[in-house]
């Protein structure tokens, strides 16, 4: 078990998914195939649906920082809008075959979640949004998070790593209970 003392709780885990820098380069075919296989595995294991048309209808790019900035921007505009943006990005990507690497998709999602699209577009490009993303990335590195999704539990002043990668509630709950009881 790794413990991380003295870590501020002001960061948001939601910006940690994917973590691929900005690029306009198409995603390499082997990576596309790997991600498609992961989607099929998750579907088979959990019953979670995916819209596999994404791979046919879009030019996939391995670029997730724009989606991270979208979550940060939404939260800067309105309390709670960051959580709505996470849900909108996931719905758009996994179910609607829309590419969250595209700024126009993110702006449309912001409008769909009730945010002013032009204010949101400006916030996406705001230097403070980029600084906040870089702080999140630095914290990820400080915590040693390498696999996603990652689940960390703050207990007092300690941050406890619970899982890296998918896990079920039945697998997580006993670990959470055990770790909370540990001195």
Coordinates of C-alpha atoms in Angstrom, one line a residue:
X1 CA 0.0 0.0 0.0
X2 CA 1.3 3.4 -0.9
X3 CA 0.5 6.4 1.3
X4 CA 0.8 10.0 0.2
X5 CA 0.8 12.4 3.1
X6 CA 0.0 16.0 2.9
X7 CA -1.8 16.1 -0.5
X8 CA -4.4 18.7 -1.0
X9 CA -7.9 17.6 -1.7
X10 CA -8.7 20.5 -4.1
X11 CA -7.8 18.5 -7.2
X12 CA -10.4 16.6 -9.3
X13 CA -9.8 13.0 -10.4
X14 CA -12.1 13.5 -13.3
X15 CA -9.3 15.1 -15.4
X16 CA -7.0 12.1 -15.0
X17 CA -8.6 9.8 -17.6
X18 CA -6.7 9.0 -20.8
X19 CA -4.0 11.6 -20.5
X20 CA -2.8 12.0 -24.0
X21 CA -1.3 15.4 -25.1
X22 CA -2.8 17.5 -27.9
X23 CA -2.2 16.2 -31.4
X24 CA -3.9 16.3 -34.8
X25 CA -2.2 13.1 -35.9
X26 CA -4.5 10.2 -36.5
X27 CA -4.4 7.4 -33.9
X28 CA -2.3 4.5 -35.1
X29 CA -4.3 1.6 -36.3
X30 CA -2.8 -0.9 -33.8
X31 CA -3.9 1.5 -30.9
X32 CA -7.4 1.8 -32.4
X33 CA -7.6 -2.0 -32.5
X34 CA -6.4 -2.2 -28.9
X35 CA -9.0 0.3 -27.7
X36 CA -11.7 -1.4 -29.6
X37 CA -10.8 -4.7 -28.1
X38 CA -10.9 -3.1 -24.6
X39 CA -14.4 -1.8 -25.3
X40 CA -15.5 -5.3 -26.4
X41 CA -13.9 -6.7 -23.2
X42 CA -15.7 -4.2 -21.0
X43 CA -19.0 -4.8 -22.8
X44 CA -18.6 -8.6 -22.2
X45 CA -17.5 -8.2 -18.6
X46 CA -19.9 -5.5 -17.4
X47 CA -22.7 -5.2 -20.0
X48 CA -21.8 -1.5 -20.5
X49 CA -22.8 -0.5 -24.0
X50 CA -20.5 1.2 -26.5
X51 CA -21.2 2.7 -29.9
X52 CA -18.6 1.0 -32.1
X53 CA -19.6 3.4 -35.0
X54 CA -17.1 5.8 -33.4
X55 CA -14.3 4.1 -35.2
X56 CA -16.0 4.3 -38.6
X57 CA -17.5 7.8 -38.3
X58 CA -14.5 9.7 -36.8
X59 CA -10.8 10.2 -37.4
X60 CA -9.6 9.1 -33.9
X61 CA -6.7 10.9 -32.3
X62 CA -5.0 10.1 -29.1
X63 CA -5.6 13.5 -27.7
X64 CA -7.4 13.8 -24.4
X65 CA -6.1 16.9 -22.8
X66 CA -8.8 19.0 -24.6
X67 CA -11.4 16.9 -22.9
X68 CA -9.6 17.5 -19.6
X69 CA -9.6 21.2 -20.3
X70 CA -13.3 21.0 -21.0
X71 CA -14.0 19.6 -17.5
X72 CA -11.8 22.2 -15.9
X73 CA -13.5 25.0 -18.0
X74 CA -17.0 23.9 -17.1
X75 CA -16.1 23.8 -13.4
X76 CA -14.6 27.3 -13.6
X77 CA -17.8 28.6 -15.2
X78 CA -20.3 27.0 -12.8
X79 CA -20.1 24.9 -9.7
X80 CA -21.1 21.3 -10.6
X81 CA -20.8 21.8 -14.3
X82 CA -17.5 19.9 -14.3
X83 CA -19.4 16.7 -13.3
X84 CA -22.1 17.4 -16.0
X85 CA -19.3 17.8 -18.5
X86 CA -17.6 14.5 -17.6
X87 CA -21.0 12.7 -18.1
X88 CA -21.6 14.5 -21.4
X89 CA -18.1 13.7 -22.7
X90 CA -18.5 10.0 -21.8
X91 CA -22.0 9.9 -23.3
X92 CA -20.8 11.6 -26.5
X93 CA -17.7 9.4 -26.9
X94 CA -18.9 6.0 -25.8
X95 CA -22.6 6.1 -26.9
X96 CA -23.0 8.8 -29.5
X97 CA -19.8 8.2 -31.6
X98 CA -18.8 11.9 -31.2
X99 CA -15.1 12.8 -30.9
X100 CA -14.3 14.6 -27.7
X101 CA -10.8 15.5 -29.1
X102 CA -12.6 18.0 -31.3
X103 CA -13.2 21.5 -29.8
X104 CA -16.5 21.9 -31.7
X105 CA -17.8 18.8 -30.0
X106 CA -16.8 20.0 -26.6
X107 CA -18.4 23.4 -27.2
X108 CA -21.6 21.7 -28.3
X109 CA -21.5 19.5 -25.2
X110 CA -21.1 22.6 -23.0
X111 CA -24.2 24.1 -24.6
X112 CA -26.0 20.8 -24.0
X113 CA -25.1 20.9 -20.3
X114 CA -26.5 24.5 -20.0
X115 CA -23.3 26.5 -20.4
X116 CA -22.9 29.5 -22.6
X117 CA -21.0 28.1 -25.6
X118 CA -18.9 31.2 -26.4
X119 CA -17.9 31.7 -22.7
X120 CA -16.9 28.1 -22.6
X121 CA -14.9 28.3 -25.9
X122 CA -13.0 31.2 -24.3
X123 CA -12.4 29.4 -21.1
X124 CA -11.0 26.4 -23.1
X125 CA -8.3 28.7 -24.4
X126 CA -7.7 30.6 -21.2
X127 CA -4.1 30.3 -19.8
X128 CA -5.5 29.7 -16.3
X129 CA -7.3 26.6 -17.6
X130 CA -4.0 25.3 -19.0
X131 CA -2.2 26.1 -15.8
X132 CA -4.8 24.1 -13.8
X133 CA -4.5 21.2 -16.2
X134 CA -0.7 21.2 -15.7
X135 CA -1.1 21.2 -11.9
X136 CA -3.4 18.2 -12.3
X137 CA -0.9 16.4 -14.4
X138 CA 1.9 17.2 -12.0
X139 CA -0.1 15.8 -9.1
X140 CA -0.8 12.6 -11.1
X141 CA 2.9 12.3 -11.5
X142 CA 3.6 13.0 -7.8
X143 CA 1.1 10.3 -6.8
X144 CA 2.6 7.8 -9.2
X145 CA -0.7 7.2 -11.0
X146 CA 0.1 5.3 -14.2
X147 CA -3.0 3.2 -14.9
X148 CA -6.5 4.4 -15.6
X149 CA -9.0 4.5 -14.2
X150 CA -7.2 5.0 -10.9
X151 CA -9.0 5.1 -7.6
X152 CA -7.4 6.8 -4.6
X153 CA -9.0 7.1 -1.2
X154 CA -8.2 10.1 1.1
X155 CA -8.2 9.0 4.7
X156 CA -7.1 11.7 7.1
X157 CA -3.9 13.1 5.7
X158 CA -3.1 10.0 3.8
X159 CA -4.0 9.1 0.2
X160 CA -4.3 5.4 -0.3
X161 CA -4.1 3.7 -3.7
X162 CA -7.1 1.3 -4.0
X163 CA -6.9 0.3 -7.7
X164 CA -5.4 1.0 -11.1
X165 CA -7.7 -0.2 -13.8
X166 CA -11.3 -1.5 -13.8
X167 CA -12.6 -3.2 -10.6
X168 CA -16.0 -4.1 -9.3
X169 CA -17.7 -2.7 -6.2
X170 CA -17.5 -6.1 -4.6
X171 CA -13.7 -6.0 -5.2
X172 CA -13.3 -2.4 -4.0
X173 CA -15.5 -2.3 -0.9
X174 CA -13.5 -4.8 1.2
X175 CA -10.2 -3.0 0.3
X176 CA -11.8 0.4 1.3
X177 CA -13.1 -1.0 4.6
X178 CA -9.7 -2.6 5.4
X179 CA -7.7 0.5 4.6
X180 CA -9.9 2.7 6.6
X181 CA -9.4 0.5 9.6
X182 CA -5.6 0.4 9.3
X183 CA -3.7 2.7 11.6

